[in-house]
mmCIF file of C-alpha atoms and ligand atoms in Angstrom:
data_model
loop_
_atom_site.group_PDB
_atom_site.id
_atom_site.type_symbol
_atom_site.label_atom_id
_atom_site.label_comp_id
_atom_site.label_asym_id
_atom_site.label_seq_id
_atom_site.Cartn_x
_atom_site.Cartn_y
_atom_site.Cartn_z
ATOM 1 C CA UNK A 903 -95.076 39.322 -12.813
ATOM 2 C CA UNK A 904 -97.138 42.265 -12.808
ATOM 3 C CA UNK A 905 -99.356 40.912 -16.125
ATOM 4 C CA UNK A 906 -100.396 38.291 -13.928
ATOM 5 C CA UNK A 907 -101.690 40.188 -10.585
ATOM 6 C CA UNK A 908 -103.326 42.675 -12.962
ATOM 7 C CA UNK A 909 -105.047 39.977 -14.793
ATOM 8 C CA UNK A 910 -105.955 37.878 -11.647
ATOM 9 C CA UNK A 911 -107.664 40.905 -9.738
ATOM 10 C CA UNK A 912 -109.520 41.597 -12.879
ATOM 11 C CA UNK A 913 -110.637 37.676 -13.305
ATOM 12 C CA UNK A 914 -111.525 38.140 -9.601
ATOM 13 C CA UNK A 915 -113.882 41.133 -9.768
ATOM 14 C CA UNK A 916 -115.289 39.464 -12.811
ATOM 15 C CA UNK A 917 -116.115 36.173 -10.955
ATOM 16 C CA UNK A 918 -117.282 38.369 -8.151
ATOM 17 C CA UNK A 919 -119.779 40.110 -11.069
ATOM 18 C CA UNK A 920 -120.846 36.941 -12.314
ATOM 19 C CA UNK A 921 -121.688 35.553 -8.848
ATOM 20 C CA UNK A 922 -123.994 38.509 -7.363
ATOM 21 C CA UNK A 923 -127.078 37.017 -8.552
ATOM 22 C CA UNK A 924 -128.335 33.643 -7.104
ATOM 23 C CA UNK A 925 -131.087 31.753 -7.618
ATOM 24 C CA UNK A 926 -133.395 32.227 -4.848
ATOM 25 C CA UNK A 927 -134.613 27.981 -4.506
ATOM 26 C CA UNK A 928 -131.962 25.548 -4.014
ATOM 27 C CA UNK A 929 -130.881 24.383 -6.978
ATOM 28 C CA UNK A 930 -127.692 21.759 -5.894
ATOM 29 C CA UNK A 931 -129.001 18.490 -3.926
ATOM 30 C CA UNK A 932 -126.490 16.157 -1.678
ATOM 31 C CA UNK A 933 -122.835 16.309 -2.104
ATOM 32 C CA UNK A 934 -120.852 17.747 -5.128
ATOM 33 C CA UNK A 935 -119.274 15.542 -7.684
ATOM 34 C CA UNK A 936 -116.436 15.644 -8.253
ATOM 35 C CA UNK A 937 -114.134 14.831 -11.707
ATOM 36 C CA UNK A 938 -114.274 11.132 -12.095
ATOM 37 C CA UNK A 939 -110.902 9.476 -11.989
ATOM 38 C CA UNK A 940 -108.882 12.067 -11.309
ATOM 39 C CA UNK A 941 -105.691 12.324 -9.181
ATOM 40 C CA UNK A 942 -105.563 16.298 -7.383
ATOM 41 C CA UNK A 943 -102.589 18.083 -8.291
ATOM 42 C CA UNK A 944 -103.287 21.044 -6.228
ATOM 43 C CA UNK A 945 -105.306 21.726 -3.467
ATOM 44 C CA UNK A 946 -107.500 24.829 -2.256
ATOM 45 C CA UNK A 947 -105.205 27.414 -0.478
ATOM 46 C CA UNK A 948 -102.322 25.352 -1.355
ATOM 47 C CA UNK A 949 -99.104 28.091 -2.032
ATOM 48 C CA UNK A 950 -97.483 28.413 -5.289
ATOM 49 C CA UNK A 951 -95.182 30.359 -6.697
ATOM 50 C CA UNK A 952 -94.229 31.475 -10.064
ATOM 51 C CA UNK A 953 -90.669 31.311 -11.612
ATOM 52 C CA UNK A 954 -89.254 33.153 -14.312
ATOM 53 C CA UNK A 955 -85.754 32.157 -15.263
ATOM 54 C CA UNK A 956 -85.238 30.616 -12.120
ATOM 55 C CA UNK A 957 -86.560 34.013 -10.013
ATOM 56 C CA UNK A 958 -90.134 33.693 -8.144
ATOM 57 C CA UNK A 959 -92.024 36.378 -9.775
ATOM 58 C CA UNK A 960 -95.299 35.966 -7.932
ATOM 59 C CA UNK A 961 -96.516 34.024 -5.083
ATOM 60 C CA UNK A 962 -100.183 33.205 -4.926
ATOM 61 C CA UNK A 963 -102.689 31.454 -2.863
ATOM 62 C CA UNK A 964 -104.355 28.960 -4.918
ATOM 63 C CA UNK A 965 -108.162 29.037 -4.848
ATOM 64 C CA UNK A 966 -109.926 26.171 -5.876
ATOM 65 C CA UNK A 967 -109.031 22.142 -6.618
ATOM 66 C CA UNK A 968 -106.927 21.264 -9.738
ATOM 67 C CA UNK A 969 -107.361 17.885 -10.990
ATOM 68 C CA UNK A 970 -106.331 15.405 -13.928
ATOM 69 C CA UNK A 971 -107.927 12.730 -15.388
ATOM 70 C CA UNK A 972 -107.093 11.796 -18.956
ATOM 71 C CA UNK A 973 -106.476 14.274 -21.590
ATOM 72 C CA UNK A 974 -109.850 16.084 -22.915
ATOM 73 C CA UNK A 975 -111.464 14.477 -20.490
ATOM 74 C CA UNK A 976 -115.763 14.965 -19.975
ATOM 75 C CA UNK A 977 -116.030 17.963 -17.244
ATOM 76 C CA UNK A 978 -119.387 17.048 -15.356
ATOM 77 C CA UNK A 979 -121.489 18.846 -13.742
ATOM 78 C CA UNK A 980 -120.750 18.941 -9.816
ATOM 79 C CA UNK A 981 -124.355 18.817 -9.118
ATOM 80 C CA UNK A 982 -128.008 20.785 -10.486
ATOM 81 C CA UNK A 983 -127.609 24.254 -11.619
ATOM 82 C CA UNK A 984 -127.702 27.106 -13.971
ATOM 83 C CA UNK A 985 -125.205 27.777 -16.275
ATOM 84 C CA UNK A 986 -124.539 31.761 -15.775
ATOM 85 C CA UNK A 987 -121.263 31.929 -17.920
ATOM 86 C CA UNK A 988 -119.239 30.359 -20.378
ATOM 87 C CA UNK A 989 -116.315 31.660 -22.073
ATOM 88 C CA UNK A 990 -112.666 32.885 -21.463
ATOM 89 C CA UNK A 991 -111.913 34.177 -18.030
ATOM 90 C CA UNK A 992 -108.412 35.174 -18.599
ATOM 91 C CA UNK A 993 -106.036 32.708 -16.538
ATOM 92 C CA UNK A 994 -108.627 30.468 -15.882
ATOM 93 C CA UNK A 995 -108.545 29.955 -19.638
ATOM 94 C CA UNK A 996 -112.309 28.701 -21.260
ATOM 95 C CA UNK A 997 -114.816 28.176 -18.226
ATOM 96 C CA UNK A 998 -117.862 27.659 -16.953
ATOM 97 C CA UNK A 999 -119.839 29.158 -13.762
ATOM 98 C CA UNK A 1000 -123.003 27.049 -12.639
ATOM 99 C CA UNK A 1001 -125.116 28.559 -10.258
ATOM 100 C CA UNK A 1002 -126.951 26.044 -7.797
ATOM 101 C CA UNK A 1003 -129.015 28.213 -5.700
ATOM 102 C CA UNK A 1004 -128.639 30.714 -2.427
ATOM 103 C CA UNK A 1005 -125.640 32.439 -3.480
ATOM 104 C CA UNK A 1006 -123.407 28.945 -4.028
ATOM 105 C CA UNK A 1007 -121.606 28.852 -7.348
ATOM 106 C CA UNK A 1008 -119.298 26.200 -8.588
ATOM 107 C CA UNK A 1009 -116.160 27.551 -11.600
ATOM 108 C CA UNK A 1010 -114.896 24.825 -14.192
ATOM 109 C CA UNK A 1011 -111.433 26.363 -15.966
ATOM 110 C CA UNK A 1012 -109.063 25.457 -18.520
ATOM 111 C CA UNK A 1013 -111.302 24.022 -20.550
ATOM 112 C CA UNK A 1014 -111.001 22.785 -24.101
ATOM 113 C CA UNK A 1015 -114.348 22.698 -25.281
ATOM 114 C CA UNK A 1016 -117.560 23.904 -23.953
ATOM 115 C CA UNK A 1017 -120.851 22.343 -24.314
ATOM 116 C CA UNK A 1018 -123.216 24.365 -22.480
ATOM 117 C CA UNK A 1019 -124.837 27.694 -23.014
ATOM 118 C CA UNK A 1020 -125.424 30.330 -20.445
ATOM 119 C CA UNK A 1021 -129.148 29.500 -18.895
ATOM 120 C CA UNK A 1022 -128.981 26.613 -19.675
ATOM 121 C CA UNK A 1023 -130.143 24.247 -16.837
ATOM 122 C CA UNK A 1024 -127.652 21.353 -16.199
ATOM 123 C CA UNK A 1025 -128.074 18.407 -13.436
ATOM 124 C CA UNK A 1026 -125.395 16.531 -11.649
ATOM 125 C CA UNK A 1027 -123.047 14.679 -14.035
ATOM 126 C CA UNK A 1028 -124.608 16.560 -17.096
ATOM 127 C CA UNK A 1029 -121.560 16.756 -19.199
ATOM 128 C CA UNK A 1030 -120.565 20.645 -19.390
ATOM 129 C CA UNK A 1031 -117.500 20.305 -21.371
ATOM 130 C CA UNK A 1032 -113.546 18.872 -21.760
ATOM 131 C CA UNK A 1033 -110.634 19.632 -19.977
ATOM 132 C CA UNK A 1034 -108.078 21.211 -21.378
ATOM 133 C CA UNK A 1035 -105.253 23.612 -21.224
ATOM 134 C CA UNK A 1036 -106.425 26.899 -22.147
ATOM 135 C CA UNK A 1037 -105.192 29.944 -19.377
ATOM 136 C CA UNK A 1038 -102.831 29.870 -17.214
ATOM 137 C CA UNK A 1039 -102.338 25.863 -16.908
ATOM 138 C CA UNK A 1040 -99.187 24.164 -16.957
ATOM 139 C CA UNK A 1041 -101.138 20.918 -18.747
ATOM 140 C CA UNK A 1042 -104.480 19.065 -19.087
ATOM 141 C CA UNK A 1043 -106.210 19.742 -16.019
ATOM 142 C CA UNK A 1044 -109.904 20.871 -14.615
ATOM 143 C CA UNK A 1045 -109.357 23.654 -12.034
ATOM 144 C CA UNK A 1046 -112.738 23.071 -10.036
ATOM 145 C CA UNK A 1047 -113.774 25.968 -7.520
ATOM 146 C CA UNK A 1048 -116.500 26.530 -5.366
ATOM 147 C CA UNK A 1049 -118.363 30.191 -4.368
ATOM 148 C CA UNK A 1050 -120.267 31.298 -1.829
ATOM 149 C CA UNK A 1051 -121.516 34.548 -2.336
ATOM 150 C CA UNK A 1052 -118.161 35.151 -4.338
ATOM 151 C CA UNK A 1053 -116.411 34.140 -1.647
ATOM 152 C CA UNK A 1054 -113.549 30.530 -2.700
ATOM 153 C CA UNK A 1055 -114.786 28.103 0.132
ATOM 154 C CA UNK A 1056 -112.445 25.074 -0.074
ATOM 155 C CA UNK A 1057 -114.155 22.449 -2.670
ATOM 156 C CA UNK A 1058 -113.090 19.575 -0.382
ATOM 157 C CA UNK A 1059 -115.939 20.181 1.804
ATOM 158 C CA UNK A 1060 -118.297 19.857 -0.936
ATOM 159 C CA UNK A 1061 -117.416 16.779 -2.250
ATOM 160 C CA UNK A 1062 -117.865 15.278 1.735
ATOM 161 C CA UNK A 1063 -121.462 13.783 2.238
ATOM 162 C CA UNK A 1064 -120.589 14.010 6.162
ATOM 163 C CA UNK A 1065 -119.983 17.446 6.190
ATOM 164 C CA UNK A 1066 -123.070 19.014 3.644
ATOM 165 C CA UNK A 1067 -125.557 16.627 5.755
ATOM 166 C CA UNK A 1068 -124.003 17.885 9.088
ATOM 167 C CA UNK A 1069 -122.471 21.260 8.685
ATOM 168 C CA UNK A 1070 -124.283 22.711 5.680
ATOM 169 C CA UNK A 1071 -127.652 21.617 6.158
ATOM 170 C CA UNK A 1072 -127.773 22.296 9.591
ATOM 171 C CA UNK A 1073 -126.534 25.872 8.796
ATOM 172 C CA UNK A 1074 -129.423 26.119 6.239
ATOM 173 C CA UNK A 1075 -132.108 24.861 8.351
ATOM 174 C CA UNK A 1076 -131.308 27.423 10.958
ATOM 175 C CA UNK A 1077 -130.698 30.574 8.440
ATOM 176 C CA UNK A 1078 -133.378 29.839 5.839
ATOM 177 C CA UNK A 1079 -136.293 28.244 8.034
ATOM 178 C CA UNK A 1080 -138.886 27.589 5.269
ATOM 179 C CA UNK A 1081 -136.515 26.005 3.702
ATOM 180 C CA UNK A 1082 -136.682 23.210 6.380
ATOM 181 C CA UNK A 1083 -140.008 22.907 5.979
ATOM 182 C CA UNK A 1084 -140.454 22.699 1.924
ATOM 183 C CA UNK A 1085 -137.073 20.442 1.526
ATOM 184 C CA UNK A 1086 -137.475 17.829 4.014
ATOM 185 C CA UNK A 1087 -133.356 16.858 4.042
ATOM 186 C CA UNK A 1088 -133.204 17.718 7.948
ATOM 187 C CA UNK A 1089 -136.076 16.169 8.952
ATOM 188 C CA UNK A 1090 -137.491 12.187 8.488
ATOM 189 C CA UNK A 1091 -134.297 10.323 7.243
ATOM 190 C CA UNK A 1092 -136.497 8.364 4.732
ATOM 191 C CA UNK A 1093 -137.099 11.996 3.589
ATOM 192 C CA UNK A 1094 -133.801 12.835 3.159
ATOM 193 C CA UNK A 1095 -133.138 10.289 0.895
ATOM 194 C CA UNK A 1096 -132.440 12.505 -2.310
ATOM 195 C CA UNK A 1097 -129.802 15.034 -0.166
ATOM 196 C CA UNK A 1098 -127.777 12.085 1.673
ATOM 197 C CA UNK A 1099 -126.358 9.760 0.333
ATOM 198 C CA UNK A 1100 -127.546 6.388 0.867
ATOM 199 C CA UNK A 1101 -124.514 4.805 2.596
ATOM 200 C CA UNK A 1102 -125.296 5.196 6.186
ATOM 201 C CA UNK A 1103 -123.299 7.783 7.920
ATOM 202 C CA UNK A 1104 -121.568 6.115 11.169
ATOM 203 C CA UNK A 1105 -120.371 9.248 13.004
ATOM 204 C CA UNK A 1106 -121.589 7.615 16.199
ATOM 205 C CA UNK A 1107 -122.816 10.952 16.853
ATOM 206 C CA UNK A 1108 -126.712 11.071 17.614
ATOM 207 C CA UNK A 1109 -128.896 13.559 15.302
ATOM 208 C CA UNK A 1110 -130.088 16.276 16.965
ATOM 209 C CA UNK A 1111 -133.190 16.718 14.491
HETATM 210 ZN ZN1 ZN B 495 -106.067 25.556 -10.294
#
């Protein structure tokens, strides 16, 4: 259907807008949260098509997480941020764009009601809104994404303490290298205490830092 390619490449260069200006600190601390007892009902780059009267009318790649909890459900916060827009995005429905710092942004959709106002600073779990159905969404659901530099990165990653503390921090320390210094989450694991989690991470692999 060509209404909905027109109106997802528009969504997308408006996400893309929304998402060019970072806050230059980090902003986001440990792993994300995700929606509290909810089952997934689609994953990141999970295929989907679209029928019409029993014709696919559009195949898409699917770009974030979508989950469901109960109906109306509180949307919180996946971890410290900015709020840098709220509103309809088309067939994301009502949403909500946090920015957490160095170009990562996380996208709430289909909400029902919104809570939070664009500067607003919001921390982990703060409660940004309900779930809903508004959009393109088949029924109560949060579709959760997560940005880097505008770019969909699959959410899955986020939610992982193993991976941030190994693959993201890692990254961070090597790219941004005062960061390393004034955030001590690569250094003294007593240190790190407010990025890692504190169930010890068995990986059996030693810690090069
Ligand atoms: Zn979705």
């Amino acid at each position: 259907m060509r209404v909905n390619q027109d109106e997802r490449s528009k969504n997308a260069i408006r996400i893309q807008e929304i998402c060019n200006h970072s806050e230059s600190t980090q902003l986001w601390q440990g792993p994300f949260m995700r929606l509290p007892n909810s089952k997934p009902m689609a994953a990141f780059a999970d295929h989907r098509s679209y029928m019409y009267k029993g014709r696919e009318i559009d195949k898409q790649v699917h770009l974030g997480q979508d989950l469901a909890s109960l109906e109306h459900a509180e949307v919180p916060a996946a971890n410290n941020g900015v709020v840098v827009f709220t509103g309809p995005l088309g067939i994301y429905g009502q949403s909500v764009i946090l920015d957490h710092g160095w170009g990562l942004f996380s996208l709430y959709s289909h909400l029902s009601q919104i809570k939070v106002e664009k500067g607003q600073k919001v921390n982990k779990g703060g409660i940004l809104g309900n779930t809903g159905v508004t959009g393109m969404a088949g029924g109560d659901h949060l579709h959760f994404s997560v940005l880097v530099q505008g770019k969909f990165v699959n959410p899955l990653e986020w939610w992982d303490p193993h991976w941030i503390k190994d693959q993201v921090n890692r990254q961070l320390a090597t790219l941004v290298p005062a960061a390393a210094t004034t955030k001590p989450m690569v250094s003294k694991p007593a240190a790190a205490a407010e990025a890692v989690p504190k169930t010890k991470a068995k990986t059996g692999k030693p810690k090069r830092h």
